[in-house]
Amino acid sequence: MLSESVTQIKGVGEKFAEDLAVINIHTVEDLLNNYPYKYNVFEIKPLSELIHDDKVTIEGRVIHEPSLTYYGKNKSRLSFTLEVEGVAIKAVMFNRAFAKKQIHAGDMITLTGKWDTHRLQITVSSYKTGPAENHAEIQSIYSVKGDVTNYKLKKIIKNALSAYSNDIDEMVPQRYLNAYKLPNRKDALLTIHFPPNRLALKHARRRFIYEEFLLFQLKMQLLRKLKREATQGNAQHYDSEKVKEFVNIFPFTLTEAQNKSLNQLLTDMKSPYRMNRLLQGDVGSGKTAVAAVCLYASITAGKQGALMVPTEILAEQHYQSLTKLFGERAQIVLLTGSVKGKRRREMVEAIKSHNVQIVVGTHALIQDDVYFNDLGLVIVDEQHRFGVNQRRTLRDKGLNPDVLFMTATPIPRTLAITAFGDMDVSVIDEMPVGRKEIETYWIKENALDRVLGFIEKRIMLKEQAYVICPLIEESDKLDIQNAVDLYHQLQEYYPDNIKIGLMHGRLSTDEKDSIMKDFAANRIQILVSTTVVEVGVNVPNATIMVIYDAERFGLSQLHQLRGRVGRGEQQSYCILIADPKGEVGKERMRIMTETTNGFELSEQDLKLRGPGDFFGKKQSGLPDFKVADMVHDYKALETARNDAQEIIEMNMLEQDEEFYKLKQYLENDSFLKEKLD
Ligand code: ADP
Ligand code: MG
């Protein structure tokens, strides 16, 4: 059985088992699942292509018996001549006297070692007698530690593979192996540890990539199904006619992408299952407009709706735009931390007694004493800013309310499939017509004077600017100091009639509010700020976004910041001040100047950063694939997702003998058990 201890393997004693435990190998299965992290491939090349001092592999016939000389203490040198392509090559081997018995005149031999072009000599590090089968030698390299060496590890893996080969179970149903021409698990496992050639290795890897994706996607699809079934019976019977009317009173027509997303949302709301959907769309793509329609639909079904956002400023903005859109159609309240005392008590009472239909708010929404009468729809904006528990608490304020998450941080398709596999995803990937593209420039610090002059010119045209101050990683305090310094510098630089404001995270809510209001009313022309303005703030008259130290920000964050401008009629500008040292940093700045499409940007970001870093390590929630790479193997990921969807939707796990092993595996999976709690 594969679950047996490694001590059952030939060659593994107590001491070795302890060493293995250090690298988390306890059972036979652990050992077999510990794949090489890389391979050294030595390909036999013609002499003319060999490079001096490189590690090379050559093949030839031994001409003379090797001669062995000893020198120093226990040191030996074995040398012989071989013929390669009609040329005599000298081979030397150090401290391997035993090889003399294995190498004889007339033998075909393959040698790997360091090449010396001038002396036509190879210093051998490894050799193989007999012809090389596929003209390639592939060496597995494992990550090792302490007393566990690559050599020892390979030896016991070989022993384990031969002793336990009959215990290696196939989980992937034969039909998929056939369809994609994948080797079975046993063969693939042997190949991944001991690849006979590159082609076989490629197919073995393909097999494990597919397997990893399939298992993961099955869990996600199963989770989605179980969650849905657990929430049956929440259909919202809204009034389609009224909803249509509502959309018609908008001062604009919805874009095609908005309409498509809206239909998906409304279909979810009408269905007997609870909606669990993510709405993605760039800043300004019109998510809030779509959300408003859904809130209205809920009201026509006789229910209440809640919209939770991460900051007070944002809450207030949403509140104002919703109040404008709804007019007399709904009673809307704004519930934030600043609502206190009697006013709060009255508000909470009105929510409870259903005299209020829509509640917009911050975390204040999820406090214990806030009860809804009949909560039908919960919307969480900038969902990644809330913790799982906060989102859950809001959801639990109703009886299986439909839940919509919104985000303006476009998530690459690849990651959306993986990270939100149990969620449905709608995408608004098109901007309302007539928006002017923001012009983005990247400059070095020495061109600062020009930037400051440019800002002054635009201010004379009655426009406004944000200046985001340098970022110091992991230090809120220093960031604020930076902001204060920059604020003073600019005050000195500009004439008194240009008013400058200062915004950072340490200000009280009231202070922030009043500064934001001054900026919105153009009583302040330049707002110096830390990244606190990143989310949601809407001042259409601001047309310039200057970002200091832009190389320290991620692409998504830069894009968010840039989204603060370009919200009005005038042409807007984003100026990145950066002097990145590395190539990646330069590439980032280049991408920013070239694309304004958030989705494209996020794909690029993912490529630069890798999946683990995209969300930030801690909260990534992304699985650790051993062979598969979500970005590189995207096609396989899609294939596996489609297969998983079919398997779950058609209930194939239950009905098909071929799927028995998969079913067993899923039933015992701890990830699923955890998630379902
Ligand atoms: P988001 O929430 O995605 O950032 P909003 O819904 O706040 O976007 O929309 C941004 C601005 O665009 C708002 O002023 C809104 O009234 C307007 N808007 C939304 N949809 C459209 C549309 N289809 N055509 C024109 N303007 C629109
Ligand atoms: Mg919004």
Tab-separated table of C-alpha atoms in Angstrom, residues 60-498:
chain	number	residue	atom	x	y	z
A	60	GLY	CA	32.246	7.645	-29.457
A	61	ARG	CA	34.299	4.459	-29.527
A	62	VAL	CA	37.119	3.787	-27.093
A	63	ILE	CA	40.400	3.324	-29.019
A	64	HIS	CA	42.893	2.315	-26.314
A	65	GLU	CA	42.543	0.613	-22.984
A	66	PRO	CA	42.320	3.312	-20.310
A	67	SER	CA	45.446	4.028	-18.334
A	68	LEU	CA	45.273	4.665	-14.635
A	69	THR	CA	47.742	6.735	-12.651
A	70	TYR	CA	47.781	7.470	-8.957
A	71	TYR	CA	49.010	10.640	-7.416
A	72	GLY	CA	48.905	12.369	-4.046
A	73	LYS	CA	47.018	10.570	-1.346
A	74	ASN	CA	44.243	8.359	-2.747
A	75	LYS	CA	43.947	10.397	-5.907
A	76	SER	CA	43.707	8.850	-9.306
A	77	ARG	CA	43.438	9.857	-12.913
A	78	LEU	CA	42.005	7.602	-15.590
A	79	SER	CA	42.599	8.605	-19.190
A	80	PHE	CA	41.769	7.129	-22.552
A	81	THR	CA	41.253	8.120	-26.134
A	82	LEU	CA	38.047	7.767	-28.049
A	83	GLU	CA	37.079	8.377	-31.605
A	84	VAL	CA	34.252	10.778	-32.319
A	85	GLU	CA	33.376	11.608	-35.921
A	86	GLY	CA	36.795	10.328	-36.985
A	87	VAL	CA	38.569	12.633	-34.541
A	88	ALA	CA	40.649	11.426	-31.583
A	89	ILE	CA	39.353	12.897	-28.343
A	90	LYS	CA	41.047	12.605	-25.002
A	91	ALA	CA	38.968	11.761	-21.958
A	92	VAL	CA	40.078	12.174	-18.365
A	93	MET	CA	38.328	11.008	-15.260
A	94	PHE	CA	39.438	11.794	-11.741
A	95	ASN	CA	39.209	9.539	-8.713
A	96	ARG	CA	37.229	6.824	-10.375
A	97	ALA	CA	39.702	4.034	-10.559
A	98	PHE	CA	36.904	1.487	-10.581
A	99	ALA	CA	35.879	2.662	-14.061
A	100	LYS	CA	38.937	0.985	-15.518
A	101	LYS	CA	37.173	-2.328	-15.160
A	102	GLN	CA	34.103	-1.056	-17.016
A	103	ILE	CA	35.655	0.703	-19.978
A	104	HIS	CA	37.484	-1.255	-22.672
A	105	ALA	CA	38.948	-0.664	-26.084
A	106	GLY	CA	36.270	-1.069	-28.738
A	107	ASP	CA	33.339	-0.072	-26.471
A	108	MET	CA	30.807	2.547	-27.482
A	109	ILE	CA	30.662	5.104	-24.710
A	110	THR	CA	28.699	8.259	-23.848
A	111	LEU	CA	30.502	10.880	-21.820
A	112	THR	CA	29.264	14.016	-20.120
A	113	GLY	CA	31.673	16.582	-18.838
A	114	LYS	CA	33.521	19.812	-19.323
A	115	TRP	CA	34.778	20.427	-22.836
A	116	ASP	CA	38.159	21.847	-23.765
A	117	THR	CA	38.173	22.879	-27.422
A	118	HIS	CA	41.880	23.621	-27.584
A	119	ARG	CA	43.095	20.288	-26.298
A	120	LEU	CA	40.152	18.311	-27.740
A	121	GLN	CA	39.637	16.931	-24.277
A	122	ILE	CA	36.685	16.166	-22.036
A	123	THR	CA	36.859	16.062	-18.254
A	124	VAL	CA	34.245	13.444	-17.498
A	125	SER	CA	31.640	13.886	-14.776
A	126	SER	CA	29.416	10.995	-15.801
A	127	TYR	CA	29.498	8.261	-18.348
A	128	LYS	CA	27.411	5.529	-19.792
A	129	THR	CA	28.745	2.565	-21.748
A	130	GLY	CA	26.855	1.327	-24.753
A	131	PRO	CA	25.215	3.666	-27.258
A	132	ALA	CA	22.986	6.436	-25.971
A	133	GLU	CA	19.475	5.393	-26.829
A	134	ASN	CA	17.850	8.584	-27.842
A	135	HIS	CA	20.858	10.756	-28.107
A	136	ALA	CA	19.779	12.541	-24.994
A	137	GLU	CA	20.471	11.988	-21.389
A	138	ILE	CA	17.976	13.360	-18.960
A	139	GLN	CA	18.910	13.592	-15.352
A	140	SER	CA	16.259	14.200	-12.677
A	141	ILE	CA	17.141	16.782	-10.083
A	142	TYR	CA	15.232	16.786	-6.794
A	143	SER	CA	15.260	19.409	-4.133
A	144	VAL	CA	17.222	17.812	-1.331
A	145	LYS	CA	18.399	18.691	2.105
A	146	GLY	CA	20.908	17.444	4.635
A	147	ASP	CA	21.843	13.818	4.292
A	148	VAL	CA	19.320	13.152	1.572
A	149	THR	CA	21.225	13.388	-1.671
A	150	ASN	CA	19.914	13.312	-5.189
A	151	TYR	CA	21.619	10.019	-5.756
A	152	LYS	CA	20.149	8.338	-2.664
A	153	LEU	CA	16.723	9.681	-3.395
A	154	LYS	CA	16.752	8.364	-6.934
A	155	LYS	CA	17.831	4.969	-5.742
A	156	ILE	CA	14.970	4.525	-3.283
A	157	ILE	CA	12.434	5.974	-5.701
A	158	LYS	CA	13.530	3.332	-8.155
A	159	ASN	CA	13.121	0.646	-5.505
A	160	ALA	CA	9.720	1.965	-4.539
A	161	LEU	CA	8.547	2.129	-8.120
A	162	SER	CA	9.391	-1.508	-8.727
A	163	ALA	CA	8.038	-2.812	-5.411
A	164	TYR	CA	4.793	-0.850	-5.454
A	165	SER	CA	4.011	-0.586	-9.136
A	166	ASN	CA	0.813	-2.599	-8.695
A	167	ASP	CA	-0.486	-0.229	-6.057
A	168	ILE	CA	-0.394	2.822	-8.284
A	169	ASP	CA	-4.023	3.566	-8.990
A	170	GLU	CA	-5.408	5.267	-12.018
A	171	MET	CA	-7.867	7.998	-11.092
A	172	VAL	CA	-8.399	9.698	-14.403
A	173	PRO	CA	-11.099	7.839	-16.343
A	174	GLN	CA	-9.829	6.013	-19.405
A	175	ARG	CA	-11.972	8.044	-21.786
A	176	TYR	CA	-10.002	11.208	-21.030
A	177	LEU	CA	-6.665	9.431	-21.269
A	178	ASN	CA	-7.725	8.215	-24.676
A	179	ALA	CA	-9.140	11.517	-25.798
A	180	TYR	CA	-5.993	13.456	-24.949
A	181	LYS	CA	-3.529	10.622	-25.591
A	182	LEU	CA	-2.201	10.706	-22.045
A	183	PRO	CA	-0.095	7.917	-20.510
A	184	ASN	CA	-1.569	6.036	-17.548
A	185	ARG	CA	-0.534	6.984	-14.045
A	186	LYS	CA	1.920	4.167	-13.521
A	187	ASP	CA	3.861	4.825	-16.712
A	188	ALA	CA	3.732	8.563	-16.233
A	189	LEU	CA	5.082	8.275	-12.700
A	190	LEU	CA	7.980	6.148	-13.875
A	191	THR	CA	8.700	8.606	-16.652
A	192	ILE	CA	8.551	11.692	-14.514
A	193	HIS	CA	11.210	10.229	-12.223
A	194	PHE	CA	13.268	8.460	-14.878
A	195	PRO	CA	12.590	10.046	-18.234
A	196	PRO	CA	13.888	7.893	-21.086
A	197	ASN	CA	13.671	10.812	-23.501
A	198	ARG	CA	12.186	14.240	-23.886
A	199	LEU	CA	9.060	13.232	-25.714
A	200	ALA	CA	8.034	10.723	-23.061
A	201	LEU	CA	8.705	13.315	-20.379
A	202	LYS	CA	6.547	15.845	-22.139
A	203	HIS	CA	3.610	13.446	-22.241
A	204	ALA	CA	4.066	12.385	-18.645
A	205	ARG	CA	4.007	16.012	-17.607
A	206	ARG	CA	0.937	16.649	-19.744
A	207	ARG	CA	-0.761	13.861	-17.907
A	208	PHE	CA	-0.030	15.247	-14.465
A	209	ILE	CA	-0.954	18.759	-15.506
A	210	TYR	CA	-4.317	17.519	-16.663
A	211	GLU	CA	-4.786	15.421	-13.560
A	212	GLU	CA	-3.999	18.294	-11.212
A	213	PHE	CA	-6.354	20.638	-12.999
A	214	LEU	CA	-9.105	18.070	-13.289
A	215	LEU	CA	-9.048	17.189	-9.595
A	216	PHE	CA	-9.018	20.831	-8.596
A	217	GLN	CA	-11.799	21.787	-10.957
A	218	LEU	CA	-13.892	18.833	-9.829
A	219	LYS	CA	-13.663	20.091	-6.266
A	220	MET	CA	-14.660	23.571	-7.322
A	221	GLN	CA	-17.575	22.391	-9.431
A	222	LEU	CA	-18.733	20.030	-6.738
A	223	LEU	CA	-18.531	22.807	-4.185
A	224	ARG	CA	-20.543	25.055	-6.429
A	225	LYS	CA	-23.188	22.402	-6.899
A	226	LEU	CA	-23.460	21.543	-3.213
A	227	LYS	CA	-23.663	25.209	-2.276
A	228	ARG	CA	-26.398	25.773	-4.808
A	229	GLU	CA	-28.419	22.820	-3.657
A	230	ALA	CA	-28.133	23.939	-0.072
A	231	THR	CA	-29.752	27.238	-0.928
A	232	GLN	CA	-32.732	26.200	-2.938
A	233	GLY	CA	-35.927	28.183	-2.701
A	234	ASN	CA	-34.905	31.809	-2.866
A	235	ALA	CA	-36.310	32.797	-6.258
A	236	GLN	CA	-37.007	36.518	-6.439
A	237	HIS	CA	-40.177	37.147	-8.391
A	238	TYR	CA	-39.444	40.596	-9.645
A	239	ASP	CA	-41.526	42.672	-12.033
A	240	SER	CA	-39.797	42.598	-15.441
A	241	GLU	CA	-41.923	45.406	-16.838
A	242	LYS	CA	-41.017	47.766	-14.040
A	243	VAL	CA	-37.370	46.796	-14.310
A	244	LYS	CA	-37.408	47.655	-18.023
A	245	GLU	CA	-39.020	50.997	-17.286
A	246	PHE	CA	-36.346	51.732	-14.713
A	247	VAL	CA	-33.544	51.056	-17.179
A	248	ASN	CA	-35.267	53.372	-19.648
A	249	ILE	CA	-35.153	56.359	-17.343
A	250	PHE	CA	-31.334	56.236	-17.227
A	251	PRO	CA	-29.788	59.219	-19.018
A	252	PHE	CA	-27.810	56.717	-21.121
A	253	THR	CA	-28.323	53.367	-22.769
A	254	LEU	CA	-26.534	50.404	-21.290
A	255	THR	CA	-23.566	49.053	-23.204
A	256	GLU	CA	-23.813	45.580	-24.670
A	257	ALA	CA	-21.520	44.250	-21.959
A	258	GLN	CA	-23.671	45.840	-19.252
A	259	ASN	CA	-26.791	44.309	-20.757
A	260	LYS	CA	-25.239	40.882	-20.951
A	261	SER	CA	-24.084	40.990	-17.343
A	262	LEU	CA	-27.414	42.383	-16.205
A	263	ASN	CA	-29.244	39.500	-17.843
A	264	GLN	CA	-26.985	36.979	-16.152
A	265	LEU	CA	-27.642	38.628	-12.804
A	266	LEU	CA	-31.386	38.810	-13.248
A	267	THR	CA	-31.486	35.177	-14.350
A	268	ASP	CA	-29.663	34.215	-11.171
A	269	MET	CA	-32.075	36.226	-9.063
A	270	LYS	CA	-35.079	34.597	-10.658
A	271	SER	CA	-33.647	31.087	-10.254
A	272	PRO	CA	-34.456	29.044	-7.183
A	273	TYR	CA	-30.779	28.955	-6.254
A	274	ARG	CA	-28.848	31.577	-4.414
A	275	MET	CA	-26.788	33.819	-6.638
A	276	ASN	CA	-23.058	33.681	-5.949
A	277	ARG	CA	-21.564	35.837	-8.636
A	278	LEU	CA	-18.626	38.101	-9.237
A	279	LEU	CA	-19.088	41.125	-11.469
A	280	GLN	CA	-15.815	42.331	-12.870
A	281	GLY	CA	-15.328	45.544	-14.756
A	282	ASP	CA	-12.853	48.332	-15.073
A	283	VAL	CA	-13.366	51.527	-13.116
A	284	GLY	CA	-16.108	53.473	-14.822
A	285	SER	CA	-17.358	50.573	-16.910
A	286	GLY	CA	-20.777	50.944	-15.300
A	287	LYS	CA	-20.985	48.243	-12.656
A	288	THR	CA	-22.857	50.431	-10.233
A	289	ALA	CA	-25.516	51.157	-12.828
A	290	VAL	CA	-26.047	47.431	-13.312
A	291	ALA	CA	-26.114	46.867	-9.565
A	292	ALA	CA	-28.769	49.559	-9.221
A	293	VAL	CA	-31.047	47.741	-11.637
A	294	CYS	CA	-30.695	44.558	-9.621
A	295	LEU	CA	-31.470	46.390	-6.400
A	296	TYR	CA	-34.587	47.749	-8.023
A	297	ALA	CA	-35.588	44.302	-9.257
A	298	SER	CA	-35.310	43.066	-5.686
A	299	ILE	CA	-37.543	45.868	-4.476
A	300	THR	CA	-40.234	45.001	-7.019
A	301	ALA	CA	-40.084	41.473	-5.589
A	302	GLY	CA	-40.941	42.951	-2.219
A	303	LYS	CA	-37.472	42.590	-0.762
A	304	GLN	CA	-34.678	44.725	0.611
A	305	GLY	CA	-31.205	45.249	-0.755
A	306	ALA	CA	-27.871	46.088	0.837
A	307	LEU	CA	-24.746	47.541	-0.723
A	308	MET	CA	-21.552	47.295	1.307
A	309	VAL	CA	-18.437	49.261	0.329
A	310	PRO	CA	-15.018	49.547	1.976
A	311	THR	CA	-14.823	53.290	2.735
A	312	GLU	CA	-17.112	56.061	3.918
A	313	ILE	CA	-16.279	58.287	0.979
A	314	LEU	CA	-17.273	55.563	-1.392
A	315	ALA	CA	-20.417	54.789	0.571
A	316	GLU	CA	-21.458	58.394	0.350
A	317	GLN	CA	-20.847	58.516	-3.379
A	318	HIS	CA	-22.855	55.387	-3.984
A	319	TYR	CA	-25.593	56.709	-1.768
A	320	GLN	CA	-25.801	59.934	-3.717
A	321	SER	CA	-25.803	58.343	-7.150
A	322	LEU	CA	-28.392	55.749	-6.113
A	323	THR	CA	-30.638	58.390	-4.581
A	324	LYS	CA	-30.479	60.303	-7.834
A	325	LEU	CA	-31.221	57.227	-9.938
A	326	PHE	CA	-34.084	55.944	-7.794
A	327	GLY	CA	-35.852	59.198	-7.029
A	328	GLU	CA	-39.194	58.313	-5.442
A	329	ARG	CA	-38.850	54.648	-6.274
A	330	ALA	CA	-37.131	53.628	-3.086
A	331	GLN	CA	-36.352	54.631	0.447
A	332	ILE	CA	-32.554	54.588	0.689
A	333	VAL	CA	-30.375	55.132	3.750
A	334	LEU	CA	-26.673	55.561	4.321
A	335	LEU	CA	-25.361	53.616	7.308
A	336	THR	CA	-21.745	54.263	8.229
A	337	GLY	CA	-19.659	54.542	11.359
A	338	SER	CA	-20.435	58.246	11.565
A	339	VAL	CA	-24.136	57.600	11.983
A	340	LYS	CA	-24.649	57.517	15.734
A	341	GLY	CA	-27.079	57.878	18.600
A	342	LYS	CA	-30.705	58.570	17.928
A	343	ARG	CA	-30.281	58.835	14.185
A	344	ARG	CA	-28.699	55.420	14.096
A	345	ARG	CA	-31.400	53.886	16.306
A	346	GLU	CA	-34.096	55.239	14.028
A	347	MET	CA	-32.304	53.999	10.955
A	348	VAL	CA	-31.830	50.518	12.375
A	349	GLU	CA	-35.509	50.454	13.339
A	350	ALA	CA	-36.573	51.522	9.843
A	351	ILE	CA	-34.448	48.792	8.277
A	352	LYS	CA	-35.908	46.207	10.598
A	353	SER	CA	-39.481	47.260	9.897
A	354	HIS	CA	-38.890	47.372	6.130
A	355	ASN	CA	-39.588	51.107	5.899
A	356	VAL	CA	-36.262	51.257	4.141
A	357	GLN	CA	-35.655	49.282	0.967
A	358	ILE	CA	-32.017	49.946	0.242
A	359	VAL	CA	-29.169	50.287	2.716
A	360	VAL	CA	-25.826	51.600	1.526
A	361	GLY	CA	-22.997	51.406	4.003
A	362	THR	CA	-19.619	50.382	5.262
A	363	HIS	CA	-18.810	47.685	7.832
A	364	ALA	CA	-21.356	49.454	9.986
A	365	LEU	CA	-23.890	47.453	8.008
A	366	ILE	CA	-22.861	44.180	9.557
A	367	GLN	CA	-23.052	45.159	13.187
A	368	ASP	CA	-25.016	42.825	15.403
A	369	ASP	CA	-28.036	45.036	15.958
A	370	VAL	CA	-28.745	45.592	12.263
A	371	TYR	CA	-31.601	43.334	11.199
A	372	PHE	CA	-33.298	43.251	7.864
A	373	ASN	CA	-36.912	42.384	7.446
A	374	ASP	CA	-36.506	40.519	4.186
A	375	LEU	CA	-33.089	40.851	2.628
A	376	GLY	CA	-33.171	39.682	-0.991
A	377	LEU	CA	-29.947	40.972	-2.477
A	378	VAL	CA	-26.536	41.646	-1.005
A	379	ILE	CA	-23.929	43.509	-3.027
A	380	VAL	CA	-20.339	43.816	-1.892
A	381	ASP	CA	-18.262	46.363	-3.777
A	382	GLU	CA	-14.490	46.009	-4.006
A	383	GLN	CA	-14.992	42.607	-2.484
A	384	HIS	CA	-11.302	41.869	-1.986
A	385	ARG	CA	-11.178	44.615	0.631
A	386	PHE	CA	-13.372	42.594	2.947
A	387	GLY	CA	-12.540	39.435	4.768
A	388	VAL	CA	-14.412	36.216	4.235
A	389	ASN	CA	-16.128	36.580	7.582
A	390	GLN	CA	-17.368	40.085	6.901
A	391	ARG	CA	-18.868	38.995	3.623
A	392	ARG	CA	-20.446	36.020	5.306
A	393	THR	CA	-21.882	38.097	8.146
A	394	LEU	CA	-23.653	40.368	5.694
A	395	ARG	CA	-24.982	37.406	3.755
A	396	ASP	CA	-26.305	35.861	6.961
A	397	LYS	CA	-28.414	38.934	7.652
A	398	GLY	CA	-30.946	37.456	5.274
A	399	LEU	CA	-32.380	34.070	4.504
A	400	ASN	CA	-30.234	32.935	1.604
A	401	PRO	CA	-30.080	36.295	-0.106
A	402	ASP	CA	-28.606	36.514	-3.583
A	403	VAL	CA	-25.030	37.689	-3.353
A	404	LEU	CA	-23.200	39.807	-5.870
A	405	PHE	CA	-19.544	40.715	-5.502
A	406	MET	CA	-18.130	43.540	-7.539
A	407	THR	CA	-14.546	44.317	-8.302
A	408	ALA	CA	-12.783	46.910	-10.381
A	409	THR	CA	-9.566	44.958	-10.169
A	410	PRO	CA	-9.831	42.891	-13.275
A	411	ILE	CA	-8.739	39.384	-12.574
A	412	PRO	CA	-7.131	37.504	-15.423
A	413	ARG	CA	-9.349	34.810	-16.866
A	414	THR	CA	-6.842	32.218	-15.822
A	415	LEU	CA	-7.029	33.151	-12.187
A	416	ALA	CA	-10.748	33.749	-12.212
A	417	ILE	CA	-11.287	30.156	-13.274
A	418	THR	CA	-9.047	28.893	-10.531
A	419	ALA	CA	-9.559	31.208	-7.612
A	420	PHE	CA	-13.273	31.710	-8.109
A	421	GLY	CA	-14.042	28.313	-9.538
A	422	ASP	CA	-17.050	27.957	-7.257
A	423	MET	CA	-18.401	31.368	-8.211
A	424	ASP	CA	-20.052	32.497	-11.382
A	425	VAL	CA	-18.338	35.365	-13.110
A	426	SER	CA	-19.760	38.176	-15.216
A	427	VAL	CA	-17.542	40.606	-17.011
A	428	ILE	CA	-18.102	44.136	-18.262
A	429	ASP	CA	-15.277	44.404	-20.724
A	430	GLU	CA	-16.342	47.489	-22.610
A	431	MET	CA	-16.471	51.161	-21.716
A	432	PRO	CA	-19.451	53.449	-22.328
A	433	VAL	CA	-19.037	55.251	-25.625
A	434	GLY	CA	-17.489	58.700	-25.762
A	435	ARG	CA	-14.943	58.149	-22.990
A	436	LYS	CA	-11.604	59.670	-23.812
A	437	GLU	CA	-8.639	57.403	-23.299
A	438	ILE	CA	-6.303	58.587	-20.566
A	439	GLU	CA	-2.906	59.521	-21.958
A	440	THR	CA	-0.166	57.975	-19.878
A	441	TYR	CA	3.445	59.102	-19.747
A	442	TRP	CA	6.459	57.742	-17.982
A	443	ILE	CA	9.163	60.196	-16.975
A	444	LYS	CA	12.270	60.239	-14.826
A	445	GLU	CA	12.517	62.437	-11.782
A	446	ASN	CA	14.766	64.970	-13.551
A	447	ALA	CA	11.854	66.010	-15.778
A	448	LEU	CA	9.807	66.985	-12.735
A	449	ASP	CA	9.827	70.696	-13.523
A	450	ARG	CA	8.018	70.082	-16.767
A	451	VAL	CA	5.357	68.069	-14.963
A	452	LEU	CA	4.796	70.758	-12.364
A	453	GLY	CA	4.545	73.359	-15.129
A	454	PHE	CA	2.067	71.201	-16.986
A	455	ILE	CA	-0.115	70.855	-13.899
A	456	GLU	CA	-0.128	74.625	-13.479
A	457	LYS	CA	-1.236	75.099	-17.070
A	458	ARG	CA	-4.163	72.702	-16.660
A	459	ILE	CA	-5.167	74.347	-13.413
A	460	MET	CA	-5.369	77.650	-15.251
A	461	LEU	CA	-7.906	75.866	-17.473
A	462	LYS	CA	-9.896	75.132	-14.287
A	463	GLU	CA	-8.890	71.494	-14.074
A	464	GLN	CA	-7.486	69.636	-11.047
A	465	ALA	CA	-4.753	67.169	-10.170
A	466	TYR	CA	-3.963	64.288	-7.840
A	467	VAL	CA	-0.377	63.794	-6.774
A	468	ILE	CA	0.254	60.393	-5.227
A	469	CYS	CA	3.255	60.462	-2.974
A	470	PRO	CA	6.167	58.050	-2.804
A	471	LEU	CA	5.423	54.708	-1.306
A	472	ILE	CA	7.544	53.157	1.368
A	473	GLU	CA	6.817	49.527	1.735
A	474	GLU	CA	5.311	48.371	4.996
A	475	SER	CA	5.516	51.744	6.605
A	476	ASP	CA	2.351	53.682	6.914
A	477	LYS	CA	4.072	56.268	9.086
A	478	LEU	CA	6.847	57.037	6.625
A	479	ASP	CA	4.369	57.223	3.779
A	480	ILE	CA	2.553	59.935	5.655
A	481	GLN	CA	5.808	61.765	6.305
A	482	ASN	CA	6.447	61.611	2.577
A	483	ALA	CA	3.032	63.020	1.845
A	484	VAL	CA	3.581	65.866	4.298
A	485	ASP	CA	6.984	66.714	2.794
A	486	LEU	CA	5.645	66.670	-0.714
A	487	TYR	CA	2.733	68.825	0.353
A	488	HIS	CA	5.112	71.482	1.708
A	489	GLN	CA	7.306	71.342	-1.372
A	490	LEU	CA	4.397	71.920	-3.677
A	491	GLN	CA	3.055	74.714	-1.514
A	492	GLU	CA	6.398	76.427	-1.865
A	493	TYR	CA	6.583	75.842	-5.578
A	494	TYR	CA	3.137	77.066	-6.574
A	495	PRO	CA	1.701	80.562	-6.149
A	496	ASP	CA	-0.766	81.101	-3.324
A	497	ASN	CA	-3.836	81.114	-5.515
A	498	ILE	CA	-3.313	77.411	-6.212
